Amino acid sequence: MNKEQLVSTILISIDKLEANVGQLSDVPANPRIITEERMEALKKSVSQLPDMLSLRELLVYPKEGRFVVLCGNQRLAVCKELEWKELPCKIIPQSTPAEKLRRITMLDNEPFGKTDWDMIVSDWNVEELQSWGIEVLSVIKD
């Protein structure tokens, strides 16, 4: 890894952060959508465990004195609703090629693994998971 790839976390004023709506050349808008119900669950999660934002920062790209959020658009929306003043972010260098920006955007949310629902039923407290906002498959309701 070169030094440019070793990016530390910094706090950025929320008014300098903007959702990815396709304003970067050759980088499409954020492809993720969220239902109102899941947005409320995310809001509850952020409110109850704000430290998670420091563990999973927003990934941002600098543009004209502001920062476009490539990864964390839904967290940004929730934090704006909660009236946060600043958020922990990692700044992706401006020298990063558009292909790599597109790749980062998509891979950040790609679920490579698969949830072992049998293990969840046997080893985890399903009610506790649900209270945290985790969607538990309906097949587990027995």
Short mmCIF file of C-alpha atoms in Angstrom, two decimals, residues 12-18 24 60-68 91 94:
data_model
loop_
_atom_site.label_atom_id
_atom_site.label_comp_id
_atom_site.label_asym_id
_atom_site.label_seq_id
_atom_site.Cartn_x
_atom_site.Cartn_y
_atom_site.Cartn_z
CA ILE A 12 -16.27 16.55 8.69
CA SER A 13 -19.04 19.06 9.24
CA ILE A 14 -22.31 17.53 8.06
CA ASP A 15 -23.10 20.66 6.02
CA LYS A 16 -20.05 19.87 3.84
CA LEU A 17 -21.29 16.35 3.07
CA GLU A 18 -23.62 15.64 0.19
CA LEU A 24 -19.03 12.96 -10.05
CA VAL A 60 -16.17 10.50 0.85
CA TYR A 61 -14.64 12.09 -2.23
CA PRO A 62 -13.62 15.78 -2.26
CA LYS A 63 -15.32 18.01 -4.84
CA GLU A 64 -15.23 21.80 -4.93
CA GLY A 65 -14.79 22.33 -1.18
CA ARG A 66 -17.43 19.76 -0.29
CA PHE A 67 -17.46 15.96 0.01
CA VAL A 68 -19.57 13.52 -1.98
CA ILE A 91 -11.46 10.87 2.38
CA GLN A 94 -8.84 12.93 -5.68
#
